[in-house]
Coordinates of C-alpha atoms and ligand atoms in Angstrom, one line a residue:
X18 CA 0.0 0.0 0.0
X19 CA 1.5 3.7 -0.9
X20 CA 2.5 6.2 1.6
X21 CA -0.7 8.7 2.6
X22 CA -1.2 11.0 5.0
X23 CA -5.0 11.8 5.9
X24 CA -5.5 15.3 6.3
X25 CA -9.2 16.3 8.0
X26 CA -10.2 20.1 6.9
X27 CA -12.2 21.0 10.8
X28 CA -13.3 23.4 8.5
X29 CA -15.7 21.4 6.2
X30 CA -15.5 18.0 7.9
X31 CA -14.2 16.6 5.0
X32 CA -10.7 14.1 4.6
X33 CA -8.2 14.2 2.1
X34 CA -5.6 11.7 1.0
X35 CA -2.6 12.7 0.1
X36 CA 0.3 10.6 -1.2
X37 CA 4.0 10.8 0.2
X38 CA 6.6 10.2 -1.4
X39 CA 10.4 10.1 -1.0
X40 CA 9.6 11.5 2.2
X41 CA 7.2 14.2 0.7
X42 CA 4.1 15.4 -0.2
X43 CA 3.6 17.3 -3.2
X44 CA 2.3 21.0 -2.5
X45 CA -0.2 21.3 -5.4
X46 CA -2.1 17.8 -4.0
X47 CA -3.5 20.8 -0.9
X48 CA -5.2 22.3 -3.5
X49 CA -7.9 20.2 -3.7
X50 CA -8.6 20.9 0.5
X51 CA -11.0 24.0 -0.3
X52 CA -13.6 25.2 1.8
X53 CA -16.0 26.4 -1.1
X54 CA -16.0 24.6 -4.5
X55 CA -14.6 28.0 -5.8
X56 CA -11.2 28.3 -3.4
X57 CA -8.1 28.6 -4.3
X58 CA -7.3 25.9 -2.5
X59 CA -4.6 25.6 0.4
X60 CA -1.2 26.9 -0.4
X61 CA 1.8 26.4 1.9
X62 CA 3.5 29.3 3.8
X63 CA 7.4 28.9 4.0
X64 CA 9.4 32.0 4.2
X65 CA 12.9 31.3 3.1
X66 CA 11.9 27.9 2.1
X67 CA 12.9 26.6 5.5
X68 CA 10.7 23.4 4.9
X69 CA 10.3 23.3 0.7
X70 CA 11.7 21.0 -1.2
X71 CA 11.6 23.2 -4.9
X72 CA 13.5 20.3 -7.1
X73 CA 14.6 16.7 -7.3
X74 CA 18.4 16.6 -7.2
X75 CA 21.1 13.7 -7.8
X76 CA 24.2 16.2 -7.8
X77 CA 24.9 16.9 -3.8
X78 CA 23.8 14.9 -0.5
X79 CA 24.1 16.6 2.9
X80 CA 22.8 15.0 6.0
X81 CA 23.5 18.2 8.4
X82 CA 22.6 16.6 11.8
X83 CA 25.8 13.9 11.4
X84 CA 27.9 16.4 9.2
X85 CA 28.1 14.4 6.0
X86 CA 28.6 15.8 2.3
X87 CA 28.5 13.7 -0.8
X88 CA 29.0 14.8 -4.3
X89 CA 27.4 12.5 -6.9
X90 CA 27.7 10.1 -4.0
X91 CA 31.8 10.5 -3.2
X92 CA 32.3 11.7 0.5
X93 CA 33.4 15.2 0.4
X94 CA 36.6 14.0 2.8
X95 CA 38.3 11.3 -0.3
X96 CA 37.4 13.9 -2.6
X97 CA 39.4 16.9 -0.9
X98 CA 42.5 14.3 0.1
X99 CA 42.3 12.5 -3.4
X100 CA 40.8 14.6 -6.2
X101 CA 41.3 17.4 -7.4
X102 CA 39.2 20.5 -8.3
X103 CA 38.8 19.7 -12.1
X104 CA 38.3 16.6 -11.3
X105 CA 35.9 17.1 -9.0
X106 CA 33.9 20.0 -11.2
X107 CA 34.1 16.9 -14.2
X108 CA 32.2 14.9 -11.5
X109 CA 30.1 17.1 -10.8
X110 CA 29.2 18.5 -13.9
X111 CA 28.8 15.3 -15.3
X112 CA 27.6 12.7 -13.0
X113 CA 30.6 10.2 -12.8
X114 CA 34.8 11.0 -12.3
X115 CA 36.4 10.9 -15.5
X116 CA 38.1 7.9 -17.2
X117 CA 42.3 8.8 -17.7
X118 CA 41.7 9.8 -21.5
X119 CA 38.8 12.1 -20.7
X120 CA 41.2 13.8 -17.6
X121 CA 43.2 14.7 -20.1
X122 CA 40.7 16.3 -22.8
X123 CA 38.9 17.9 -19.8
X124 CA 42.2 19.4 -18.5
X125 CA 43.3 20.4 -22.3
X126 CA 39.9 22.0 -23.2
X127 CA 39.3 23.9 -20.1
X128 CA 43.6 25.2 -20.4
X129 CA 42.6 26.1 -24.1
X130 CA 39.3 28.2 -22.8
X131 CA 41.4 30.6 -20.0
X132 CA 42.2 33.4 -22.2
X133 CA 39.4 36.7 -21.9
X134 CA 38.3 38.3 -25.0
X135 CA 40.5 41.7 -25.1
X136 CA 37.1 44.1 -25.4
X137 CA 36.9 42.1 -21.8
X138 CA 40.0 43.4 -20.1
X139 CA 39.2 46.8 -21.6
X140 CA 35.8 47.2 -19.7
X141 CA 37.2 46.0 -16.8
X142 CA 40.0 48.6 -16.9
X143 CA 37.1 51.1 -16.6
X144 CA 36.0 50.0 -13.0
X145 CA 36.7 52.6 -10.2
X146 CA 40.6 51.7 -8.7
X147 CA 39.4 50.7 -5.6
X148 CA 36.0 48.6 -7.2
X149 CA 35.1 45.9 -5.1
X150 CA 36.3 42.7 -6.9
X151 CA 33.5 40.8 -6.5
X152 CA 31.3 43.8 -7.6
X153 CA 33.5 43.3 -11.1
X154 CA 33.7 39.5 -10.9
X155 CA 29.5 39.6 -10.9
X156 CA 29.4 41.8 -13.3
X157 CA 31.9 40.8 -15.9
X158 CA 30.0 37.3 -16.2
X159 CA 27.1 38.9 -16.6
X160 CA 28.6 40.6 -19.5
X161 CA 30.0 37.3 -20.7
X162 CA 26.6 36.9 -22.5
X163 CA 26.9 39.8 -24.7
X164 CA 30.0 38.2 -26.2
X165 CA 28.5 34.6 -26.6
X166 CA 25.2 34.9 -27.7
X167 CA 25.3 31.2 -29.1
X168 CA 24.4 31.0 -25.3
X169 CA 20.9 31.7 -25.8
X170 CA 20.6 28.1 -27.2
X171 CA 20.0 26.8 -23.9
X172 CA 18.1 23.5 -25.0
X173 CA 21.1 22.1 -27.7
X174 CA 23.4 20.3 -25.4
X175 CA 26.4 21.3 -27.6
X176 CA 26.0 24.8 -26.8
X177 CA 25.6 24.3 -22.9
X178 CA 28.5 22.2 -23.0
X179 CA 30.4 25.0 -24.5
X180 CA 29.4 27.6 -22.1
X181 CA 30.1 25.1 -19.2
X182 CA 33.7 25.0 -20.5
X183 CA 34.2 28.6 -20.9
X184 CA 32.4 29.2 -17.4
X185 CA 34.7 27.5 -16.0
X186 CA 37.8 28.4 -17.7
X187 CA 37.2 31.8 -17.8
X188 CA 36.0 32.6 -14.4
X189 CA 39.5 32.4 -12.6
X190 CA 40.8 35.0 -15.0
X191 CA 37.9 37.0 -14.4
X192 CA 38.8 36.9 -10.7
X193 CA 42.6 37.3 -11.4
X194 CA 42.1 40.7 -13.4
X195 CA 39.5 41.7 -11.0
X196 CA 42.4 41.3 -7.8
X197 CA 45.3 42.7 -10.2
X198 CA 43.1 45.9 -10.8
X199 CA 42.0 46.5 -6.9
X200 CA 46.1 46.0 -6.8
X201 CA 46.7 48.4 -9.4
X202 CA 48.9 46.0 -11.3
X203 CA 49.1 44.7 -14.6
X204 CA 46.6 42.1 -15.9
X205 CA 48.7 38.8 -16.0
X206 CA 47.8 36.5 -19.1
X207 CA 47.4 32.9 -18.1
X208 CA 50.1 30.1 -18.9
X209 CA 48.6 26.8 -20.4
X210 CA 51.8 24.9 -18.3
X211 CA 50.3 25.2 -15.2
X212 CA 47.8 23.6 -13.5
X213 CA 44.2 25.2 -12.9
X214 CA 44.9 26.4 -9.9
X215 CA 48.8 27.1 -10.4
X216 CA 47.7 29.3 -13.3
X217 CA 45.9 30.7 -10.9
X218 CA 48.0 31.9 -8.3
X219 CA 50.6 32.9 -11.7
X220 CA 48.0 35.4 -12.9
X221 CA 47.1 36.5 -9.2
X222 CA 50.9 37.2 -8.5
X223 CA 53.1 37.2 -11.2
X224 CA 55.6 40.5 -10.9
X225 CA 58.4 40.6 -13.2
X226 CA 59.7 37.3 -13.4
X227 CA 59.4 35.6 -16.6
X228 CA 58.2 32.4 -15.5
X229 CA 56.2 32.4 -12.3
X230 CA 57.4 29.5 -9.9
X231 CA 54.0 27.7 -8.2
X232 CA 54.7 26.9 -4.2
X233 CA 53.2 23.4 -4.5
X234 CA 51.6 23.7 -0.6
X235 CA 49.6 26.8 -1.3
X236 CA 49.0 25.4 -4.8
X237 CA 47.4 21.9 -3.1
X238 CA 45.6 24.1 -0.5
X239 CA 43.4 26.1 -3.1
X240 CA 42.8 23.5 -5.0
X241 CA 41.3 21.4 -1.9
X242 CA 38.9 24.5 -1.1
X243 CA 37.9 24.8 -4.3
X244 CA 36.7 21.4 -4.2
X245 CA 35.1 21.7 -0.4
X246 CA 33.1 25.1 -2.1
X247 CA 32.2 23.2 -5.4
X248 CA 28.3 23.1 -4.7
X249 CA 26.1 22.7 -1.8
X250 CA 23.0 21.8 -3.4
X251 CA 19.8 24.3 -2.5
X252 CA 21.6 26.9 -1.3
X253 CA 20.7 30.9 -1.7
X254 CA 22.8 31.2 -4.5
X255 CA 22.8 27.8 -6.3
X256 CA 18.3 28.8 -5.8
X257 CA 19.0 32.0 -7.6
X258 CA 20.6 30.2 -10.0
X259 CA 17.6 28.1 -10.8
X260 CA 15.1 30.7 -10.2
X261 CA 16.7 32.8 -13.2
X262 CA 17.6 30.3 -15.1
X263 CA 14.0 28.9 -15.4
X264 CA 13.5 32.1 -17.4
X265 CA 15.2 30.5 -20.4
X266 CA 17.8 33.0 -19.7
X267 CA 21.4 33.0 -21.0
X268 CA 23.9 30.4 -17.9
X269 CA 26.4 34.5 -18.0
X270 CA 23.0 36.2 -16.6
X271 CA 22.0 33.6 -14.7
X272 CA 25.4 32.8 -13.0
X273 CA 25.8 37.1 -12.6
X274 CA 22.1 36.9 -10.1
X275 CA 23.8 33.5 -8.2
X276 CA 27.5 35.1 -7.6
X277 CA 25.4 38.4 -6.9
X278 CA 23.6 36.3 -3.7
X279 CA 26.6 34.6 -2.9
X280 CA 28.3 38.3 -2.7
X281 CA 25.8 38.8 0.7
X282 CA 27.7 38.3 3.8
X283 CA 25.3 35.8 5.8
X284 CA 26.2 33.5 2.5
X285 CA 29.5 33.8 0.8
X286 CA 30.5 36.9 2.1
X287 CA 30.4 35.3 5.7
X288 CA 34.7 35.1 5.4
X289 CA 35.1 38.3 5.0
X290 CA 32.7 39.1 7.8
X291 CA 34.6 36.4 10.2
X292 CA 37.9 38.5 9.4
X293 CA 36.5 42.1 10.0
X294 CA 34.9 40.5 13.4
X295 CA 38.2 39.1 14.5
X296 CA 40.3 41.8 13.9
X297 CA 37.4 43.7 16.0
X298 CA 37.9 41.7 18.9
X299 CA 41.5 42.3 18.7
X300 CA 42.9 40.1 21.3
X301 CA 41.8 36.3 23.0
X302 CA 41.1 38.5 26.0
X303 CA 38.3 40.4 24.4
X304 CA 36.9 37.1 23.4
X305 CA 34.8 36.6 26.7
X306 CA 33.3 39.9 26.4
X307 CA 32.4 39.7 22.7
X308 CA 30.6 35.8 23.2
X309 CA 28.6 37.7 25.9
X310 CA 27.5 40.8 23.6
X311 CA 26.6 38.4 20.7
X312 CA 24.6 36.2 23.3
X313 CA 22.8 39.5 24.4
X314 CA 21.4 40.2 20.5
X315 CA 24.2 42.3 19.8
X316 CA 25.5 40.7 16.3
X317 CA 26.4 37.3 15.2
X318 CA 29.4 35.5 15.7
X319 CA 30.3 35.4 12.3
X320 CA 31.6 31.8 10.8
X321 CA 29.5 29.9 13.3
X322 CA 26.1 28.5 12.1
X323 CA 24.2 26.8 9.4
X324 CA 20.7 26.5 7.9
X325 CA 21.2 22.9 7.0
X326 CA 24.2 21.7 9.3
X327 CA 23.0 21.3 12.8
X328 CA 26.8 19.5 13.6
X329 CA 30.5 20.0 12.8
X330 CA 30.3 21.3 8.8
X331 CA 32.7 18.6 7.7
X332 CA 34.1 21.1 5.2
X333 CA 35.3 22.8 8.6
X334 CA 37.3 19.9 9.7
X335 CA 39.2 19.9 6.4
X336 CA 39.6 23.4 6.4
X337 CA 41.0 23.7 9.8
X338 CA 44.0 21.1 8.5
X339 CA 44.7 22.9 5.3
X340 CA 44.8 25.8 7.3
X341 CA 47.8 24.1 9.4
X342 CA 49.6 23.2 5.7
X343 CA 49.0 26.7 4.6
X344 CA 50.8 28.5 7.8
X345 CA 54.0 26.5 7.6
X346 CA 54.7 28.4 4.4
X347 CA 53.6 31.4 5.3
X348 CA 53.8 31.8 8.8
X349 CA 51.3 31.8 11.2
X350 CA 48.3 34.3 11.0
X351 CA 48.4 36.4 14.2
X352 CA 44.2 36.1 14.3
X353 CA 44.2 32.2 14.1
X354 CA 44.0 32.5 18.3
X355 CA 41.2 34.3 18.5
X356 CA 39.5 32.0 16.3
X357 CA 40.4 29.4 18.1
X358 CA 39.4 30.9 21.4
X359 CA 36.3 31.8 20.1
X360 CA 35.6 28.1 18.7
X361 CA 36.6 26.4 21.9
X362 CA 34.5 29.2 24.4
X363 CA 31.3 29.1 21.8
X364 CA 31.2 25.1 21.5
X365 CA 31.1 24.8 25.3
X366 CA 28.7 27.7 25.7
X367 CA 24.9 26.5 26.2
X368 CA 24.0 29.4 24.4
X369 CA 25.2 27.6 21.2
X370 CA 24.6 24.1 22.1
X371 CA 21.2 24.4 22.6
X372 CA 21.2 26.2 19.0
X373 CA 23.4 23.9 17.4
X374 CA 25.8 26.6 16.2
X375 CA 28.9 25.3 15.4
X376 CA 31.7 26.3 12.9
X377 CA 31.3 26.5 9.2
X378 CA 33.0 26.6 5.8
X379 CA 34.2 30.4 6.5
X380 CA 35.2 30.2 9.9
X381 CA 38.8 29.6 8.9
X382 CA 38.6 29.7 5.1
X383 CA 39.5 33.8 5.2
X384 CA 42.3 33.3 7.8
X385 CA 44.6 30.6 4.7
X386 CA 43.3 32.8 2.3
X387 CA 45.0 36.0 4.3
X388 CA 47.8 33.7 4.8
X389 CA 48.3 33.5 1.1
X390 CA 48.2 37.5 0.4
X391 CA 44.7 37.9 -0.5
X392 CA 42.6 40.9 0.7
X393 CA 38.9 40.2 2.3
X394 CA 37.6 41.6 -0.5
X395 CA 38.7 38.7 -2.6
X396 CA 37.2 36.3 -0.1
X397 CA 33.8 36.0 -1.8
X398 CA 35.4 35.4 -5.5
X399 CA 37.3 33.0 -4.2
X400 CA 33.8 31.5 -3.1
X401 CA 32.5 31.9 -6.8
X402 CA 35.1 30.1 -8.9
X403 CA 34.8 26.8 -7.8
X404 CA 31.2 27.5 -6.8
X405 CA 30.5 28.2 -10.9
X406 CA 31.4 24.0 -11.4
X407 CA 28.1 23.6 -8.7
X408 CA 25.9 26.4 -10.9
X409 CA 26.2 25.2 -13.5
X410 CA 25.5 21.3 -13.0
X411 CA 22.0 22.7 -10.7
X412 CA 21.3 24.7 -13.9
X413 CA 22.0 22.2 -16.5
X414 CA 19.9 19.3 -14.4
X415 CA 16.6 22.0 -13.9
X416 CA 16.7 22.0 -17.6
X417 CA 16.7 18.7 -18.4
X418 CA 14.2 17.9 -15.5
X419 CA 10.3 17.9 -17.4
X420 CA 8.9 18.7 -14.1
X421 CA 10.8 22.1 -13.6
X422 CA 8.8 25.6 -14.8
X423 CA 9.5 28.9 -14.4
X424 CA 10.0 30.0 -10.5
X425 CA 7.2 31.5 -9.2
X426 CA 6.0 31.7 -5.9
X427 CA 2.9 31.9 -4.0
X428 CA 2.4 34.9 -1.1
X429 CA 0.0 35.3 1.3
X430 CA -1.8 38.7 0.8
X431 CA -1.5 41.2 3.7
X432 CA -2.1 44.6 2.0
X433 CA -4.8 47.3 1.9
X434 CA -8.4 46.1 0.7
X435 CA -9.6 47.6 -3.0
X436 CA -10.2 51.6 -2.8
X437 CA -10.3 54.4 -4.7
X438 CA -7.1 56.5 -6.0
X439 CA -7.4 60.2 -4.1
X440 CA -6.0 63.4 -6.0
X441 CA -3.0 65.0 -3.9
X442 CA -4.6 67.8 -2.4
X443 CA -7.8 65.9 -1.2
X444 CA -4.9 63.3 0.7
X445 CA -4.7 63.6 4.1
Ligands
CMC510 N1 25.8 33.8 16.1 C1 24.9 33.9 17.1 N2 23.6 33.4 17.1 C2 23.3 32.8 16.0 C3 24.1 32.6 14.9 C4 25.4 33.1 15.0 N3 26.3 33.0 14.0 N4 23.5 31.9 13.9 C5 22.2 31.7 14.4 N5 22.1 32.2 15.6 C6 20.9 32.1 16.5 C7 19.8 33.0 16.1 O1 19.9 34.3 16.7 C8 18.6 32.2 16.5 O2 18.5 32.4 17.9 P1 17.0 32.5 18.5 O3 16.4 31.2 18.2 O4 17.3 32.7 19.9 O5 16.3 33.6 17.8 C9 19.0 30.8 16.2 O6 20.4 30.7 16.3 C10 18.6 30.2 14.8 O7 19.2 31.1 13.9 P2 18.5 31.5 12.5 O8 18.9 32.8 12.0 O9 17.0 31.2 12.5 O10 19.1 30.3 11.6 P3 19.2 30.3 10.0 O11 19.2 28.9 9.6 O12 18.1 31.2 9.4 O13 20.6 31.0 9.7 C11 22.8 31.4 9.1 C12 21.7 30.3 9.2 C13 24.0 30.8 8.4 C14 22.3 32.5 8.2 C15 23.1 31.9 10.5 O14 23.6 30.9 11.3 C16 24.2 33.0 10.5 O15 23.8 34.2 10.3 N6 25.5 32.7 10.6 C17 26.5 33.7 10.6 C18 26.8 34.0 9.1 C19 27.6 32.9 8.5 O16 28.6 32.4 9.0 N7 27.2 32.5 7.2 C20 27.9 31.5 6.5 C21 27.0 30.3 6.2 S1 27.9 28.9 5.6 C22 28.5 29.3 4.1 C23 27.5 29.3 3.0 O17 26.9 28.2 2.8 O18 27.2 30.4 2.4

């Protein structure tokens, strides 16, 4: 016998049926629960889609109350000590981890796709000197459509093929100009030698020397975030990706609105809020007195916390070791104590026992990545390279999934009844 639940309307009297299914029950079955023939029907009310399932996935697992991550079904701790990020965006791009032979055409087609059309680096000389990097990151992607407009043919599977390779490709280079020009230095060109995330670090920091020389520890420690920030399945930015993307619009617009939400600091934007709070603080002795404000309503301790991860974030953990790797290169960062005096006070606290709060990706993603030189500002980009190999596999499986429409949401009325418009000088 199928899965039901009865529902009884006190309402009417009358009992409904409604079938459940992979643990669910489909919103449009309450529809049919009306009080008068001519009802809407019932509709659910879930700000923030706390509770709403809005697609069937098969790209990322997260069980949040035991801290577990699966891509495609691979546990997100062999990925990050065995993979690596192409490897990883192949996977998740396209279901399964590449065969040897198709390594190596992925690696040579995404190398052949890093250069920017020149028109691009001229309009991103024209940002203000100080632009906020991710403010041009967003923005340059965006305009990415206007130079592809073969990009519009979201339905032939050629075309979004082709746009998943120059998404990827491209987007580091994006990011690179967009550092080099807060920096007020030269755009660096990338070098088809190195490896995605050597090139990298060549076109971040490339001076004068005519080959840049990769450090092989910070190299390995980029590429294993980049794989722990690869997706996170329904997420506020991977959802805006969907929602505009269900439009029919072009994967450069849609990927512009999902690094735009990721650009907000309670999403990817939290690491450069965890490094402005901890230079705050100051000192491990002003941690006690900062727990005790943010306790009292006064802020949020920034880095701690997760809609969907009532445990340890496993991405934390790995992140805490690579953090360890990164420091014996470049010296230890002088804020690392606080953080850790935070962590320790906060996960003894009842405060944030009883609310689950524990640390999360960006706790100590911005303290390796201002190990490694780069500004907070950068922080979020950072987020959005490897983030693009998740945004695009979300987008690419709403397409192909028949059941998917264009977003749009119910709401719940609240407003003024009908009346009539009132000239200005009769208003009181
Ligand atoms: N510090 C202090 N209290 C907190 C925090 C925090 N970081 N996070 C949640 N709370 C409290 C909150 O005040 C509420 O308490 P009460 O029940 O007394 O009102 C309770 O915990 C539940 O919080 P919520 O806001 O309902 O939880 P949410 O699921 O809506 O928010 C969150 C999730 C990540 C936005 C939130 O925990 C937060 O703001 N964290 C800080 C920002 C941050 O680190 N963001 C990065 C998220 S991970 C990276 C990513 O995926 O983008």
């Amino acid at each position: 016998m199928p899965d039901t639940l009865t529902i009884t309307d006190n309402r009417t009297g009358k009992q409904y049926e409604v079938p459940v299914q992979d643990g669910a029950i489909r919103a449009m079955d309450l529809r049919k629960i009306k009080v008068q023939e001519d009802d809407f029907g019932l509709v659910t009310y879930d700000p923030a889609y706390q509770n709403t399932a809005a697609c069937k996935s098969a790209i990322t697992y997260i069980d949040g109350d035991k801290g577990v991550l699966l891509y495609r079904g691979y546990p997100i701790e062999q990925l990050a000590e065995a993979s690596n990020y192409l490897e990883t965006a192949y996977l998740i791009l396209f279901g399964e981890l590449p065969t040897a032979s198709q390594m190596e055409a992925w690696n040579k087609e995404i190398t052949l796709h890093t250069m920017l059309h020149e028109n691009v680096k001229q309009f991103m000389e024209g940002f203000q000197y100080n632009a906020h990097p991710m403010g041009v990151f967003l923005s340059t992607v965006g305009a990415l459509s206007t130079f592809y407009p073969d990009a519009k043919q979201i339905f032939d599977a050629e075309s979004r093929r082709h746009q998943t390779v120059r998404l990827i490709a491209k987007t580091p280079s994006i990011a690179a100009y967009a550092f080099r020009h807060l920096t007020g230095r030269f755009y660096v060109y990338p070098d088809n030698d190195l490896s995605f995330t050597g090139n990298f670090l060549n076109m971040l920091f490339k001076m004068t020397e005519l080959k840049y020389k990769v450090n092989k520890v910070l190299e390995r420690a980029l590429d294993v975030l980049f794989i722990l920030h690869a997706d996170h399945e329904q997420n506020c930015s991977t959802s805006a990706m969907r929602a505009i993307g269900s439009s029919h619009a072009d994967p450069y617009s849609a990927l512009a609105g999902a690094a735009a939400a990721l650009y907000g600091p309670l999403h990817g934007g939290a690491n450069e809020a965890v490094l402005k709070m901890l230079k705050e603080i100051g000192s491990v002795a002003n941690v006690p007195a900062f727990i005790k404000r943010v306790k009292g309503g006064d802020g949020r301790l920034m880095g701690f916390g997760h809609r969907v991860y009532k445990s340890y974030d496993p991405r934390a953990k790995i992140i805490k070791q690579t953090a360890d790797m990164v420091f014996e290169v470049t010296g230890r960062n002088p804020l690392l104590d606080i953080a850790l005096e935070l962590e320790r006070i906060a996960l003894q606290d009842e405060y944030f026992i009883a609310r689950k709060l524990y640390p999360n990706v960006d706790f100590y993603s911005g303290l390796i990545y201002q190990a490694m030189g780069f500004p907070v500002e950068m922080f979020p980009v950072l987020f959005a390279i490897p983030r693009t190999a998740g945004w695009i596999a979300q987008w690419d499986e709403m397409l192909n999934d028949p059941e998917q429409k264009i977003a749009r949401p119910r709401q719940l009325y609240v407003g003024a009844d009908t009346r009539d418009y009132v000239p200005a000088d009769k208003r009181k």
